[in-house]
Coordinates of C-alpha atoms in Angstrom, one line a residue:
X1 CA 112.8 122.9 116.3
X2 CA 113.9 119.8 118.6
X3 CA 117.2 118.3 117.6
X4 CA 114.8 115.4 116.8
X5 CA 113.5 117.2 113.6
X6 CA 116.5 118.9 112.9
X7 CA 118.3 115.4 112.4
X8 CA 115.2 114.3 110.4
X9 CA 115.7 117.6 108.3
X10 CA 119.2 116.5 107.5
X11 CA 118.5 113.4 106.4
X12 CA 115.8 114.7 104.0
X13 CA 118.0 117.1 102.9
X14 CA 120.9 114.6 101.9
X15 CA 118.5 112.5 100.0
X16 CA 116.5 114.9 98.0
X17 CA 120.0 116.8 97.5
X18 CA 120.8 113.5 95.3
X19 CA 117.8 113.4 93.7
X20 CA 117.8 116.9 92.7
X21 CA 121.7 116.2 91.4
X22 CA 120.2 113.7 89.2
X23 CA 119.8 114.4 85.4
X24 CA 117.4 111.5 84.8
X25 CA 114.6 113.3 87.7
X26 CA 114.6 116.2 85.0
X27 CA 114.5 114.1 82.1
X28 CA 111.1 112.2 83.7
X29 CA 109.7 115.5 84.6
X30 CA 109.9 117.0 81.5
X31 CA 108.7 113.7 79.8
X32 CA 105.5 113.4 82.0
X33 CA 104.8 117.3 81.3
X34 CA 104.7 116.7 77.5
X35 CA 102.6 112.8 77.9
X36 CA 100.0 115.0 80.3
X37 CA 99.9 118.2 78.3
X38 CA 99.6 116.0 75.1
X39 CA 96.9 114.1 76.7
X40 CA 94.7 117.3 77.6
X41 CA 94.9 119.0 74.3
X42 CA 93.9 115.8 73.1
X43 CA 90.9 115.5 75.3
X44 CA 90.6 119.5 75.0
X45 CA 89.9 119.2 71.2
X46 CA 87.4 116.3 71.9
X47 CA 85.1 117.5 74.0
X48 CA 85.1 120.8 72.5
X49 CA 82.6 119.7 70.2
X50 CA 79.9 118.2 72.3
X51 CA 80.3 119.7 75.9
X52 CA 80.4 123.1 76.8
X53 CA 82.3 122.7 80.6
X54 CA 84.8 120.2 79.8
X55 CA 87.2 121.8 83.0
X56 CA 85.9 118.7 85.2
X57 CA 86.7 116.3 82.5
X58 CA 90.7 117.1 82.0
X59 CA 91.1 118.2 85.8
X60 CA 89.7 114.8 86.5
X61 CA 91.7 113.1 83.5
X62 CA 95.1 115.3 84.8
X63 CA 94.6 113.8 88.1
X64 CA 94.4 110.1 87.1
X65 CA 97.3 110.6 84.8
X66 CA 99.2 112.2 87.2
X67 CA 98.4 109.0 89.9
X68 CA 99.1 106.5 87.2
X69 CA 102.4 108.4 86.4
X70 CA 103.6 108.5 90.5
X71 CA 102.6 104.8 90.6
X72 CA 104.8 103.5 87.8
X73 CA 108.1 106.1 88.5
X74 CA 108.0 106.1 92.6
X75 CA 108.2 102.2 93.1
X76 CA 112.1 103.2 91.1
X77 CA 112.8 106.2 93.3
X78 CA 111.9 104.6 96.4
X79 CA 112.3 100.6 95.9
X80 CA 116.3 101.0 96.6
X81 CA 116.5 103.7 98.9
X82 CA 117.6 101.4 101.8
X83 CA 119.1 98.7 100.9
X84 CA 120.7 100.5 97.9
X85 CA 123.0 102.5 100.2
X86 CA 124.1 99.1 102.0
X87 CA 125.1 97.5 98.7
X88 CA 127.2 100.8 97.8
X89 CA 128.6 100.5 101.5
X90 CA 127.3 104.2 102.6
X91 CA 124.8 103.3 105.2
X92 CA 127.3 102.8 107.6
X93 CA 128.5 106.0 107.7
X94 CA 125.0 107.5 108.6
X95 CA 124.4 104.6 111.0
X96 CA 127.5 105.4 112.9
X97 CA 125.8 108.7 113.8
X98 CA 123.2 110.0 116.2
X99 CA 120.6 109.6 113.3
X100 CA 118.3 107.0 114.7
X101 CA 116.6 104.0 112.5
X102 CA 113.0 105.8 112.6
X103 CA 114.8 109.3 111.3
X104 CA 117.0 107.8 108.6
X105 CA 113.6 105.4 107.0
X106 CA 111.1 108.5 108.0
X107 CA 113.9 110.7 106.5
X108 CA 113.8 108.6 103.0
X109 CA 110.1 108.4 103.1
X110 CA 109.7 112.0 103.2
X111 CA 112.3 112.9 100.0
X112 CA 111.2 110.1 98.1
X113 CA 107.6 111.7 98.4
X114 CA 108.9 115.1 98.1
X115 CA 110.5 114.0 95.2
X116 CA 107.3 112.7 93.4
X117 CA 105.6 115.2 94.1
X118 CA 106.9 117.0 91.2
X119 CA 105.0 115.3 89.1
X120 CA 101.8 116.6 90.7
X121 CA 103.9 119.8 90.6
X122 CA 104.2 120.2 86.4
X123 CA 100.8 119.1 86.2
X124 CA 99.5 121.7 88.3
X125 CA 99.3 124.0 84.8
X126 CA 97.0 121.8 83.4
X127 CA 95.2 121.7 86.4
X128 CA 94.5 125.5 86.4
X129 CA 94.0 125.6 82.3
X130 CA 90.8 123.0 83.8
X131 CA 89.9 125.4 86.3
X132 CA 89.7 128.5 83.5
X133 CA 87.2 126.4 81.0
X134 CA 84.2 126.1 83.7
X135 CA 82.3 123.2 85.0
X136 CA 85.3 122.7 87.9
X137 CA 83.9 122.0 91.5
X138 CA 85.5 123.4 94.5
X139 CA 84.7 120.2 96.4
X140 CA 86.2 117.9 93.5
X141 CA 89.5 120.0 93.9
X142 CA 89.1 120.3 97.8
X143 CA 89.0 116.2 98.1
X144 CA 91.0 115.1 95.1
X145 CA 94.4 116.8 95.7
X146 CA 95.0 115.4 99.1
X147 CA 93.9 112.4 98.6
X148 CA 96.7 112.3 95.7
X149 CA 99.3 113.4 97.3
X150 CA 98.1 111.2 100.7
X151 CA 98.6 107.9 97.7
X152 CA 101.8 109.0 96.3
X153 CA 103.2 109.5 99.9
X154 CA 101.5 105.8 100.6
X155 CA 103.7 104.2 97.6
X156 CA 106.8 106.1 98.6
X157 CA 106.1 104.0 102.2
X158 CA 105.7 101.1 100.5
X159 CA 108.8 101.5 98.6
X160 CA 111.2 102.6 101.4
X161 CA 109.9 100.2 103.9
X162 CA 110.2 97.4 101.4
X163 CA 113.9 98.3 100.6
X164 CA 114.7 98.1 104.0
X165 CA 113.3 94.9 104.6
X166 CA 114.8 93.1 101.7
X167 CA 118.2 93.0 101.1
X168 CA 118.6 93.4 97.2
X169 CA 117.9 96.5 95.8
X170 CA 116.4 94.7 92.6
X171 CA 114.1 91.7 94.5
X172 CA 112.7 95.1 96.4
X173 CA 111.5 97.0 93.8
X174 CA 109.6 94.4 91.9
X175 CA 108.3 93.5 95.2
X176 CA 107.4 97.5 95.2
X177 CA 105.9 97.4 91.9
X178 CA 104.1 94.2 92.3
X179 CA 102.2 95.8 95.7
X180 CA 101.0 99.1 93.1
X181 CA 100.7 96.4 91.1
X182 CA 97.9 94.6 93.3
X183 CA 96.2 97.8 94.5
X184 CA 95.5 99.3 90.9
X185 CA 95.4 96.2 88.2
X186 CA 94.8 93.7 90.8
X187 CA 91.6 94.3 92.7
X188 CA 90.1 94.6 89.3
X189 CA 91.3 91.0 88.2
X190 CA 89.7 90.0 91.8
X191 CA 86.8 91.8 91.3
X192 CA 86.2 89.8 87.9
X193 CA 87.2 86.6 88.9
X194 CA 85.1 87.1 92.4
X195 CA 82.4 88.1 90.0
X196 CA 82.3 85.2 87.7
X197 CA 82.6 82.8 91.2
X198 CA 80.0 84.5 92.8
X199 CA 77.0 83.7 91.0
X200 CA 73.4 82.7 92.3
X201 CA 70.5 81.1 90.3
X202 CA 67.4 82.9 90.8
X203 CA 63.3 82.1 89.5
X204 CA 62.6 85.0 87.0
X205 CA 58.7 85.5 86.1
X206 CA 58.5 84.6 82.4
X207 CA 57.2 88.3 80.8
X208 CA 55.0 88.5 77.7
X209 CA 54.5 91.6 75.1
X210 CA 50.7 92.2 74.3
X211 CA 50.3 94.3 71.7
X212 CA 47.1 96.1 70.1
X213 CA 46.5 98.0 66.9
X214 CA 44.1 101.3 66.7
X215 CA 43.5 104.2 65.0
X216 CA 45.7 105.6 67.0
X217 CA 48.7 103.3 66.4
X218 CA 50.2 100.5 68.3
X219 CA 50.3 100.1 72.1
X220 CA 52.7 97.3 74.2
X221 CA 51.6 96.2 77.5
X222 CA 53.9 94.0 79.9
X223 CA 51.8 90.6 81.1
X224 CA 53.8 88.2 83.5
X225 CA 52.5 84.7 82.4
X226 CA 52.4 83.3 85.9
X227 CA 55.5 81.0 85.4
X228 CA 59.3 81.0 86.1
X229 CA 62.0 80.0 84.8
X230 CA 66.0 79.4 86.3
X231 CA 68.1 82.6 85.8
X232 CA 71.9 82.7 86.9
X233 CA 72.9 85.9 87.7
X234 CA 76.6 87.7 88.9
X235 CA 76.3 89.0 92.6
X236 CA 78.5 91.8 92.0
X237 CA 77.8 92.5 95.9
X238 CA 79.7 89.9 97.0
X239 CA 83.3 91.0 95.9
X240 CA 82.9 94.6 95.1
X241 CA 84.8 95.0 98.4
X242 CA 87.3 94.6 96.1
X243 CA 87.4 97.7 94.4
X244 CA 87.4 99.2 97.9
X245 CA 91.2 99.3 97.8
X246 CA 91.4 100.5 94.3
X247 CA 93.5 103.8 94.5
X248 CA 91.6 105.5 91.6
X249 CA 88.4 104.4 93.1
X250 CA 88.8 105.8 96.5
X251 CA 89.6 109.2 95.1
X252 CA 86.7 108.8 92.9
X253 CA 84.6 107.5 95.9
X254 CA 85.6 110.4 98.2
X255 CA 84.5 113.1 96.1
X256 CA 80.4 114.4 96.1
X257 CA 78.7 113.2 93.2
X258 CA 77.4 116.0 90.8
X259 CA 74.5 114.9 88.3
X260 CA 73.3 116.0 84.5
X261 CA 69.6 116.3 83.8
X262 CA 69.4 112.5 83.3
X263 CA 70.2 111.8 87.1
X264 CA 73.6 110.1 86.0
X265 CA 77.5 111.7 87.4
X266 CA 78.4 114.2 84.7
X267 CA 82.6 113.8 85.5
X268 CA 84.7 111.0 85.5
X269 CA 84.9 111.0 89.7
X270 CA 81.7 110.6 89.5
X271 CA 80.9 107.9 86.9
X272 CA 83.6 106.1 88.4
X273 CA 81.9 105.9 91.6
X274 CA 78.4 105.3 90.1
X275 CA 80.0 101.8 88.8
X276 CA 81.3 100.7 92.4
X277 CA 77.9 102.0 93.8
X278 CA 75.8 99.9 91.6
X279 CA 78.0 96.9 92.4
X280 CA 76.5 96.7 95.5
X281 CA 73.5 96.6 94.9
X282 CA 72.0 93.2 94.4
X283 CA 70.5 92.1 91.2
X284 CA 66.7 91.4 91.6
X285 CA 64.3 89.8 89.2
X286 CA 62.8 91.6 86.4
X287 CA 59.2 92.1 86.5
X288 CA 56.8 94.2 84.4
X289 CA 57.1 97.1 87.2
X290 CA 60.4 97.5 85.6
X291 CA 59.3 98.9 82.5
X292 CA 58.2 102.6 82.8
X293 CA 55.9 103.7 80.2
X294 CA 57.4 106.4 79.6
X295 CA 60.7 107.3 78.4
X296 CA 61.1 110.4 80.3
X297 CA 63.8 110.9 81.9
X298 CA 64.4 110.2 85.9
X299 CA 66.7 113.1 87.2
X300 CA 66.5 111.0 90.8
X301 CA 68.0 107.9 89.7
X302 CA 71.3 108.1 90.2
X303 CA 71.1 110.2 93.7
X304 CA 69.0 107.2 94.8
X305 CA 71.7 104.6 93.7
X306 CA 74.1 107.1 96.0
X307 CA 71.9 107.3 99.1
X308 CA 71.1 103.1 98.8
X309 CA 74.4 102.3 99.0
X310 CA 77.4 103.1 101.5
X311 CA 80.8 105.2 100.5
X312 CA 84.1 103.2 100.7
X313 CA 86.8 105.5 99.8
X314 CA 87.6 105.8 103.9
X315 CA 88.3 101.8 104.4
X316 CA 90.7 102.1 100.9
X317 CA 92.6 104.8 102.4
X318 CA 93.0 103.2 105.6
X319 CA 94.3 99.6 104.2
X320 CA 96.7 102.0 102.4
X321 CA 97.7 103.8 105.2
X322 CA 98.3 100.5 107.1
X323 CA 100.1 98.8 104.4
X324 CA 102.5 101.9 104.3
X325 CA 103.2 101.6 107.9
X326 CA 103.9 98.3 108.3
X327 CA 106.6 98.4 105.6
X328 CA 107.9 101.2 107.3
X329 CA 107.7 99.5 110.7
X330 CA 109.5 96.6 109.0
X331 CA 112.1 99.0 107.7
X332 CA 112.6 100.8 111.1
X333 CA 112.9 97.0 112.8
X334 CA 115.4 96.0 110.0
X335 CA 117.8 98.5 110.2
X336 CA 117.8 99.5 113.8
X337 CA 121.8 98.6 115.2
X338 CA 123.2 97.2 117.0
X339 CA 121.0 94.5 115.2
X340 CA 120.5 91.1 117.3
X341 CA 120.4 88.3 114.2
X342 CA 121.2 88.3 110.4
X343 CA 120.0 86.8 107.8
X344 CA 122.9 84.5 106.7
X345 CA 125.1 86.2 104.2
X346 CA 123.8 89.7 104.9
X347 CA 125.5 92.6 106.9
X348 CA 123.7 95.4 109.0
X349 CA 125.0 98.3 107.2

């Protein structure tokens, strides 16, 4: 191992060393073991009832929790990791060494995603409990776990870079919080305010219901009267871009879809990533095509909806990936020494 590494090592080591010292780390790990496991049986005794392979559905359910969980506790063990060691006047002491400013915020990165990773860690139980009740797919497990741990490790970015780049421990983890924040709730809000904005008015045929009375009961038949009349519609295609940067949709997005006998997603990953799918598809006048005569249903409905529309789970991940390097960029730049210009009132270490 280069001494490069090696130095990196030791800073990893120091930081996860006072993490581990930490009472309150246990305490939150026990506390999301019992929420998650309490959540499962909950969903366990549910579907019990109705659905035969209900694995899918918790490993699925586990997964979300155990991304929701990382995003609301990682923002705190990250947000202060920088500056946090300037206000308690110990960052000079590692500054004064032959750490560099890349190994000391690549060193913090690392144990504060270490460190959350625990959470993925007491989960992993649950995970396998999912994997013994059937209906689990390789591919869902194969593409979901990385992607997880590939987000936590993105927030832990955010939250180092962002403590290194402002100076009070505080301002930077609300500033951390607000950026999860704006990935998760946000995009959401923007994809219904983008949807209520972007709306077109379109000429819809006017459709009229014949129907006629035998001995062999009542028939319905779809006429379009030859007119129109104004329609205003949402164009969902315009802003589902949005929900490209959703962290729950690009792990939904990434993972195949797998379908019931109906043609629809029969997991959550799946469902989820049915809604984003139909978003971009553009809404189009109904006509009296539209209304199948029979009620039968179309088992190739949802794998056209799939293979009409494009995947977007690649593009979220990369904004991601970017954001988390430029706060870590901006950390690297911030606390490099000897430093050229302060910000009045502020010292280097």
């Amino acid at each position: 191992m280069s001494a490069w590494f090696r130095m990196l090592r030791v800073v990893v080591g120091l930081e996860l060393a006072q993490r581990v010292r930490s009472v309150a780390w246990y305490v939150l790990l026990g506390i999301v073991a019992v929420v998650v496991g309490g959540i499962v049986v909950i969903l366990f005794v549910s579907l019990s009832g109705w659905q035969q392979d209900i694995g899918g559905a918790i490993f699925s359910t586990t997964i979300f929790l155990v991304m929701l969980v990382t995003s609301l506790v990682t923002p705190a063990l990250s947000g202060g990791a920088i500056n946090g060691d300037r206000d308690a006047g110990v960052l000079a002491s590692t500054q004064v060494t032959q750490v560099t400013s890349m190994q000391l915020v690549l060193g913090k990165v690392l144990a504060a995603w270490i460190a959350s990773l625990g959470f993925l860690a007491v989960c992993v139980p649950f995970m396998i409990g999912s994997a013994l009740l059937g209906g689990l797919r390789l591919e869902a497990v194969a593409l979901s776990i990385p992607i997880l741990v590939l987000e936590i490790g993105v927030v832990s970015a955010i939250g180092v870079g962002l403590s290194g780049v402002i100076r009070k421990p505080i301002l930077s983890t609300v500033v951390s919080y607000l950026v999860v924040a704006t990935l998760s709730v946000g995009t959401l809000i923007g994809f219904g305010v983008g949807a209520v904005a972007a709306t077109e008015e379109q000429q819809w045929p006017d459709i009229a219901w014949e129907y006629d009375e035998d001995a062999a009961g009542v028939t319905e038949r779809c006429i379009e009267t030859g007119t129109t009349y104004p329609q205003t519609v949402q164009r969902y295609d315009r802003v589902w871009l949005f929900l490209a940067a959703n962290p729950y949709v690009i792990v939904a997005d990434a993972i195949p879809p797998s379908f019931d006998q109906y043609g629809y997603p029969d997991d959550l990953f799946g469902q989820i990533a049915f809604g984003v799918r139909q978003a971009q598809i553009p809404q189009e006048p109904t006509t009296c095509a539209d209304f199948s005569s029979s009620w039968e249903p179309d088992a190739d409905q949802g794998r056209e909806v799939f293979e009409s529309t494009v995947p977007s789970w690649f593009a979220g991940l990369a904004l991601h990936l970017a954001l988390a390097a430029a706060a870590v960029w901006g950390a690297v730049a911030t606390t490099r020494t000897p430093a050229r210009t302060l910000a009045p009132g502020s010292r280097i270490a």
